[in-house]
PDB file of C-alpha atoms in Angstrom:
ATOM      1  CA  MET A   1      -4.001   3.639 -21.773  1.00 39.00           C
ATOM      2  CA  PRO A   2      -4.315   5.013 -25.294  1.00 43.00           C
ATOM      3  CA  THR A   3      -2.973   8.471 -25.880  1.00 49.00           C
ATOM      4  CA  ASP A   4      -4.419  11.178 -28.060  1.00 65.00           C
ATOM      5  CA  ILE A   5      -1.234  13.251 -28.019  1.00 75.00           C
ATOM      6  CA  PRO A   6      -0.092  14.143 -31.542  1.00 76.00           C
ATOM      7  CA  SER A   7       2.994  12.054 -32.257  1.00 81.00           C
ATOM      8  CA  SER A   8       5.409  14.971 -32.871  1.00 83.00           C
ATOM      9  CA  ARG A   9       4.509  16.619 -29.543  1.00 89.00           C
ATOM     10  CA  ARG A  10       4.582  13.269 -27.754  1.00 86.00           C
ATOM     11  CA  ASP A  11       7.976  12.394 -29.281  1.00 88.00           C
ATOM     12  CA  THR A  12       9.458  15.747 -28.248  1.00 91.00           C
ATOM     13  CA  ILE A  13       8.268  15.450 -24.637  1.00 92.00           C
ATOM     14  CA  VAL A  14       9.273  11.783 -24.323  1.00 89.00           C
ATOM     15  CA  ALA A  15      12.720  12.508 -25.832  1.00 89.00           C
ATOM     16  CA  ARG A  16      13.377  15.196 -23.225  1.00 89.00           C
ATOM     17  CA  LEU A  17      12.220  12.965 -20.395  1.00 87.00           C
ATOM     18  CA  SER A  18      14.310  10.059 -21.757  1.00 83.00           C
ATOM     19  CA  ALA A  19      17.338  12.372 -21.754  1.00 83.00           C
ATOM     20  CA  GLY A  20      16.757  12.948 -18.034  1.00 81.00           C
ATOM     21  CA  GLN A  21      15.325  16.445 -18.420  1.00 85.00           C
ATOM     22  CA  PRO A  22      12.359  17.635 -16.371  1.00 87.00           C
ATOM     23  CA  VAL A  23       9.590  19.330 -18.361  1.00 91.00           C
ATOM     24  CA  ARG A  24       7.450  22.272 -17.276  1.00 91.00           C
ATOM     25  CA  SER A  25       3.836  22.673 -18.348  1.00 91.00           C
ATOM     26  CA  GLY A  26       4.095  26.427 -18.909  1.00 91.00           C
ATOM     27  CA  ALA A  27       7.167  26.188 -21.118  1.00 92.00           C
ATOM     28  CA  LEU A  28       5.674  23.330 -23.154  1.00 93.00           C
ATOM     29  CA  ALA A  29       2.387  25.205 -23.552  1.00 92.00           C
ATOM     30  CA  GLU A  30       4.241  28.230 -24.898  1.00 94.00           C
ATOM     31  CA  GLU A  31       6.450  26.114 -27.180  1.00 93.00           C
ATOM     32  CA  PHE A  32       3.512  24.245 -28.721  1.00 92.00           C
ATOM     33  CA  GLY A  33       1.046  27.157 -28.674  1.00 92.00           C
ATOM     34  CA  LEU A  34      -1.384  25.301 -26.406  1.00 92.00           C
ATOM     35  CA  SER A  35      -3.057  25.870 -23.062  1.00 92.00           C
ATOM     36  CA  GLU A  36      -1.389  24.553 -19.917  1.00 91.00           C
ATOM     37  CA  ASP A  37      -4.499  22.400 -19.390  1.00 91.00           C
ATOM     38  CA  ALA A  38      -3.803  20.617 -22.696  1.00 91.00           C
ATOM     39  CA  ILE A  39      -0.179  19.998 -21.700  1.00 91.00           C
ATOM     40  CA  ARG A  40      -1.234  18.768 -18.243  1.00 90.00           C
ATOM     41  CA  ARG A  41      -3.544  16.253 -19.970  1.00 90.00           C
ATOM     42  CA  ASP A  42      -0.599  15.134 -22.123  1.00 90.00           C
ATOM     43  CA  LEU A  43       1.591  14.694 -19.045  1.00 91.00           C
ATOM     44  CA  ARG A  44      -1.135  12.782 -17.191  1.00 87.00           C
ATOM     45  CA  SER A  45      -1.399  10.444 -20.161  1.00 87.00           C
ATOM     46  CA  LEU A  46       2.380   9.927 -20.277  1.00 88.00           C
ATOM     47  CA  ALA A  47       2.451   9.338 -16.502  1.00 83.00           C
ATOM     48  CA  ALA A  48      -0.306   6.726 -16.854  1.00 80.00           C
ATOM     49  CA  GLU A  49       1.966   4.945 -19.347  1.00 80.00           C
ATOM     50  CA  GLY A  50       4.837   5.075 -16.848  1.00 76.00           C
ATOM     51  CA  LEU A  51       6.899   7.458 -18.990  1.00 82.00           C
ATOM     52  CA  CYS A  52       7.166  10.263 -16.413  1.00 83.00           C
ATOM     53  CA  ARG A  53       6.334  11.264 -12.861  1.00 80.00           C
ATOM     54  CA  ARG A  54       3.875  14.140 -12.538  1.00 82.00           C
ATOM     55  CA  VAL A  55       4.904  16.942 -10.191  1.00 80.00           C
ATOM     56  CA  TYR A  56       3.487  20.381  -9.595  1.00 77.00           C
ATOM     57  CA  GLY A  57       4.162  22.469 -12.695  1.00 84.00           C
ATOM     58  CA  GLY A  58       5.302  19.658 -14.966  1.00 87.00           C
ATOM     59  CA  ALA A  59       6.847  16.205 -14.967  1.00 87.00           C
ATOM     60  CA  LEU A  60      10.091  14.473 -14.081  1.00 82.00           C
ATOM     61  CA  PRO A  61      11.806  11.572 -15.818  1.00 81.00           C
ATOM     62  CA  VAL A  62      11.220   8.162 -14.296  1.00 76.00           C
ATOM     63  CA  VAL A  63      14.351   7.189 -12.404  1.00 68.00           C
ATOM     64  CA  GLU A  64      15.353   3.560 -12.813  1.00 60.00           C
ATOM     65  CA  GLY A  65      15.804   1.820  -9.506  1.00 58.00           C
ATOM     66  CA  ALA A  66      14.217   4.652  -7.528  1.00 64.00           C
ATOM     67  CA  LYS A  67      12.902   3.510  -4.162  1.00 66.00           C
ATOM     68  CA  PRO A  68      10.253   4.986  -1.897  1.00 68.00           C
ATOM     69  CA  MET A  69      11.561   6.923   1.111  1.00 69.00           C
ATOM     70  CA  ALA A  70      10.449   4.186   3.495  1.00 69.00           C
ATOM     71  CA  GLU A  71      12.876   1.799   1.751  1.00 72.00           C
ATOM     72  CA  ARG A  72      15.754   4.318   1.608  1.00 76.00           C
ATOM     73  CA  VAL A  73      15.788   4.982   5.361  1.00 75.00           C
ATOM     74  CA  GLY A  74      18.053   2.022   6.163  1.00 77.00           C
ATOM     75  CA  GLU A  75      20.515   2.619   3.297  1.00 79.00           C
ATOM     76  CA  ASP A  76      23.869   4.428   3.646  1.00 80.00           C
ATOM     77  CA  VAL A  77      23.205   5.079   7.330  1.00 86.00           C
ATOM     78  CA  HIS A  78      26.798   6.131   8.049  1.00 91.00           C
ATOM     79  CA  ARG A  79      26.748   8.764   5.277  1.00 90.00           C
ATOM     80  CA  LYS A  80      23.373  10.087   6.427  1.00 88.00           C
ATOM     81  CA  GLN A  81      24.620  10.370   9.998  1.00 91.00           C
ATOM     82  CA  SER A  82      27.667  12.284   8.767  1.00 92.00           C
ATOM     83  CA  LEU A  83      25.468  14.659   6.740  1.00 90.00           C
ATOM     84  CA  ALA A  84      23.226  15.124   9.777  1.00 91.00           C
ATOM     85  CA  ASP A  85      26.210  16.016  11.986  1.00 93.00           C
ATOM     86  CA  THR A  86      27.347  18.606   9.440  1.00 92.00           C
ATOM     87  CA  ALA A  87      23.863  20.096   9.012  1.00 91.00           C
ATOM     88  CA  LEU A  88      23.417  20.443  12.784  1.00 93.00           C
ATOM     89  CA  ARG A  89      26.151  23.101  12.810  1.00 94.00           C
ATOM     90  CA  PHE A  90      23.977  25.403  10.681  1.00 94.00           C
ATOM     91  CA  ILE A  91      20.887  25.279  12.891  1.00 95.00           C
ATOM     92  CA  GLU A  92      20.629  28.170  15.314  1.00 95.00           C
ATOM     93  CA  PRO A  93      18.580  27.970  18.532  1.00 96.00           C
ATOM     94  CA  SER A  94      14.990  29.260  18.372  1.00 96.00           C
ATOM     95  CA  SER A  95      14.968  29.383  14.563  1.00 96.00           C
ATOM     96  CA  PHE A  96      12.205  28.408  12.145  1.00 97.00           C
ATOM     97  CA  VAL A  97      13.470  25.582   9.943  1.00 96.00           C
ATOM     98  CA  PHE A  98      11.821  23.944   6.944  1.00 95.00           C
ATOM     99  CA  VAL A  99      12.928  20.315   6.633  1.00 94.00           C
ATOM    100  CA  ASP A 100      12.201  18.889   3.191  1.00 91.00           C
ATOM    101  CA  ASN A 101      11.387  15.258   2.427  1.00 88.00           C
ATOM    102  CA  GLY A 102      14.265  12.803   2.428  1.00 85.00           C
ATOM    103  CA  SER A 103      15.827   9.979   4.372  1.00 87.00           C
ATOM    104  CA  SER A 104      18.971  12.036   5.088  1.00 89.00           C
ATOM    105  CA  ASN A 105      16.769  14.762   6.541  1.00 92.00           C
ATOM    106  CA  LEU A 106      15.047  12.162   8.701  1.00 93.00           C
ATOM    107  CA  ALA A 107      18.476  11.219  10.103  1.00 92.00           C
ATOM    108  CA  LEU A 108      19.017  14.900  10.898  1.00 94.00           C
ATOM    109  CA  VAL A 109      15.779  15.415  12.832  1.00 95.00           C
ATOM    110  CA  GLU A 110      16.435  12.271  14.840  1.00 94.00           C
ATOM    111  CA  LYS A 111      19.685  13.909  16.063  1.00 94.00           C
ATOM    112  CA  LEU A 112      18.251  17.316  17.002  1.00 95.00           C
ATOM    113  CA  PRO A 113      19.223  18.172  20.577  1.00 94.00           C
ATOM    114  CA  PRO A 114      16.422  19.453  22.847  1.00 91.00           C
ATOM    115  CA  TYR A 115      18.149  22.713  23.784  1.00 92.00           C
ATOM    116  CA  LEU A 116      17.612  24.217  20.291  1.00 93.00           C
ATOM    117  CA  ASN A 117      13.892  24.984  20.900  1.00 93.00           C
ATOM    118  CA  LEU A 118      13.082  24.987  17.199  1.00 96.00           C
ATOM    119  CA  SER A 119       9.982  25.574  15.146  1.00 96.00           C
ATOM    120  CA  ILE A 120      10.017  23.082  12.279  1.00 97.00           C
ATOM    121  CA  ALA A 121       7.814  22.880   9.196  1.00 96.00           C
ATOM    122  CA  THR A 122       7.858  19.803   6.979  1.00 95.00           C
ATOM    123  CA  SER A 123       5.778  18.147   4.302  1.00 92.00           C
ATOM    124  CA  SER A 124       7.266  14.734   5.109  1.00 93.00           C
ATOM    125  CA  ILE A 125       5.093  12.199   6.886  1.00 93.00           C
ATOM    126  CA  MET A 126       8.057  10.329   8.382  1.00 93.00           C
ATOM    127  CA  ILE A 127       9.816  13.490   9.552  1.00 95.00           C
ATOM    128  CA  ALA A 128       6.630  14.789  11.160  1.00 96.00           C
ATOM    129  CA  ALA A 129       6.113  11.411  12.844  1.00 95.00           C
ATOM    130  CA  ALA A 130       9.686  11.457  14.175  1.00 96.00           C
ATOM    131  CA  LEU A 131       9.118  14.918  15.692  1.00 96.00           C
ATOM    132  CA  GLN A 132       5.503  14.723  16.836  1.00 95.00           C
ATOM    133  CA  HIS A 133       6.427  13.518  20.356  1.00 94.00           C
ATOM    134  CA  ARG A 134       8.978  16.293  20.963  1.00 95.00           C
ATOM    135  CA  ASP A 135       7.751  18.940  23.444  1.00 94.00           C
ATOM    136  CA  ASP A 136      10.743  21.156  22.640  1.00 95.00           C
ATOM    137  CA  ILE A 137       9.767  21.534  18.960  1.00 96.00           C
ATOM    138  CA  ASP A 138       6.824  23.474  17.535  1.00 96.00           C
ATOM    139  CA  LEU A 139       5.843  21.343  14.550  1.00 97.00           C
ATOM    140  CA  LEU A 140       3.959  22.538  11.466  1.00 96.00           C
ATOM    141  CA  MET A 141       2.880  19.822   9.039  1.00 95.00           C
ATOM    142  CA  VAL A 142       2.459  21.125   5.480  1.00 93.00           C
ATOM    143  CA  GLY A 143      -0.314  19.223   3.704  1.00 90.00           C
ATOM    144  CA  GLY A 144      -1.215  18.323   0.173  1.00 85.00           C
ATOM    145  CA  LYS A 145      -1.289  15.218  -2.001  1.00 82.00           C
ATOM    146  CA  ILE A 146       1.243  12.680  -0.784  1.00 82.00           C
ATOM    147  CA  ASP A 147       3.804  11.379  -3.269  1.00 76.00           C
ATOM    148  CA  HIS A 148       4.569   7.843  -2.062  1.00 74.00           C
ATOM    149  CA  MET A 149       8.066   7.824  -3.571  1.00 73.00           C
ATOM    150  CA  VAL A 150       8.976  11.050  -1.800  1.00 77.00           C
ATOM    151  CA  GLY A 151       7.107  10.265   1.399  1.00 81.00           C
ATOM    152  CA  GLY A 152       5.386  13.615   1.638  1.00 86.00           C
ATOM    153  CA  ALA A 153       3.432  16.358  -0.072  1.00 86.00           C
ATOM    154  CA  VAL A 154       5.050  18.016  -3.091  1.00 78.00           C
ATOM    155  CA  ASP A 155       2.001  19.314  -4.942  1.00 78.00           C
ATOM    156  CA  GLY A 156       0.736  22.845  -5.536  1.00 78.00           C
ATOM    157  CA  ILE A 157      -1.023  22.999  -2.164  1.00 86.00           C
ATOM    158  CA  ALA A 158       2.236  22.209  -0.357  1.00 85.00           C
ATOM    159  CA  VAL A 159       4.265  24.632  -2.479  1.00 83.00           C
ATOM    160  CA  GLU A 160       1.792  27.464  -1.852  1.00 88.00           C
ATOM    161  CA  ALA A 161       1.780  26.807   1.899  1.00 90.00           C
ATOM    162  CA  ILE A 162       5.589  26.753   2.017  1.00 89.00           C
ATOM    163  CA  SER A 163       5.830  29.978   0.000  1.00 88.00           C
ATOM    164  CA  ARG A 164       3.904  31.769   2.761  1.00 92.00           C
ATOM    165  CA  LEU A 165       6.316  30.731   5.517  1.00 93.00           C
ATOM    166  CA  ASN A 166       9.025  33.041   6.835  1.00 94.00           C
ATOM    167  CA  ILE A 167      11.738  30.396   7.113  1.00 94.00           C
ATOM    168  CA  ASP A 168      15.116  31.054   8.741  1.00 96.00           C
ATOM    169  CA  LEU A 169      16.749  27.925   7.310  1.00 94.00           C
ATOM    170  CA  CYS A 170      15.665  25.448   4.640  1.00 91.00           C
ATOM    171  CA  ILE A 171      17.079  21.953   4.582  1.00 91.00           C
ATOM    172  CA  LEU A 172      16.296  20.579   1.122  1.00 84.00           C
ATOM    173  CA  GLY A 173      16.289  16.932   0.183  1.00 77.00           C
ATOM    174  CA  ALA A 174      18.499  16.534  -2.880  1.00 68.00           C
ATOM    175  CA  CYS A 175      17.702  13.807  -5.395  1.00 60.00           C
ATOM    176  CA  ALA A 176      20.773  14.240  -7.554  1.00 53.00           C
ATOM    177  CA  LEU A 177      23.947  16.288  -7.709  1.00 55.00           C
ATOM    178  CA  SER A 178      25.948  17.177 -10.811  1.00 54.00           C
ATOM    179  CA  VAL A 179      28.294  19.903 -12.027  1.00 57.00           C
ATOM    180  CA  GLU A 180      25.180  21.726 -13.267  1.00 57.00           C
ATOM    181  CA  GLY A 181      23.498  21.830  -9.872  1.00 56.00           C
ATOM    182  CA  VAL A 182      21.210  20.043  -7.473  1.00 55.00           C
ATOM    183  CA  SER A 183      17.979  18.330  -8.460  1.00 54.00           C
ATOM    184  CA  VAL A 184      15.074  18.251  -6.019  1.00 55.00           C
ATOM    185  CA  ARG A 185      11.656  16.685  -6.443  1.00 48.00           C
ATOM    186  CA  THR A 186       9.876  19.787  -5.224  1.00 42.00           C
ATOM    187  CA  THR A 187      10.683  21.601  -8.441  1.00 37.00           C
ATOM    188  CA  LYS A 188       8.787  24.800  -7.641  1.00 37.00           C
ATOM    189  CA  LEU A 189      10.188  25.066  -4.098  1.00 41.00           C
ATOM    190  CA  THR A 190      13.720  26.041  -5.050  1.00 41.00           C
ATOM    191  CA  PRO A 191      12.828  29.346  -6.830  1.00 39.00           C
ATOM    192  CA  LEU A 192      10.566  30.308  -3.924  1.00 38.00           C
ATOM    193  CA  LEU A 193      13.314  29.793  -1.401  1.00 41.00           C
ATOM    194  CA  ASN A 194      15.993  31.453  -3.539  1.00 40.00           C
ATOM    195  CA  ALA A 195      13.815  34.564  -3.746  1.00 37.00           C
ATOM    196  CA  ARG A 196      13.984  35.076   0.041  1.00 38.00           C
TER     197      ARG A 196
END
């Protein structure tokens, strides 16, 4: 797909993405003196070329070797079970829990004991499917456009719906961990939850 992005702007955005940095439409619009619509068009064009992954509010670098959630479910099962056992200790009975997308979070919900009587919100198709038969759990499925790599909704519709919830506990799906912090695909979710 041909791009009409001026080369200096394109080079700057691609360089940041190549360095592993996420980019935000608002910040780029301010930096280049453009509208966010113009930047969103740029990011759509770069995504069509396979140079980034579009997310609500910006774009993420393409991760080499990244696999869709459905493929990750069977990997590192022992570690996921260990994480699930640890996370269970933080869940209080009768609480309202948001469970983010992620194969480790799927392992957690599969271990939830029935006596907790939880209300759970999720934007993950697989997590909702794992819980939909449970009479002891009130399940709220957050909708929006499904990201096939993530296995759930991570767009603006999902973020807005989640921001309106009065969550007792949020279990985020982490994509990467470094000394600088945790990276999550739902880039706008973290500030919303930190504000609570």
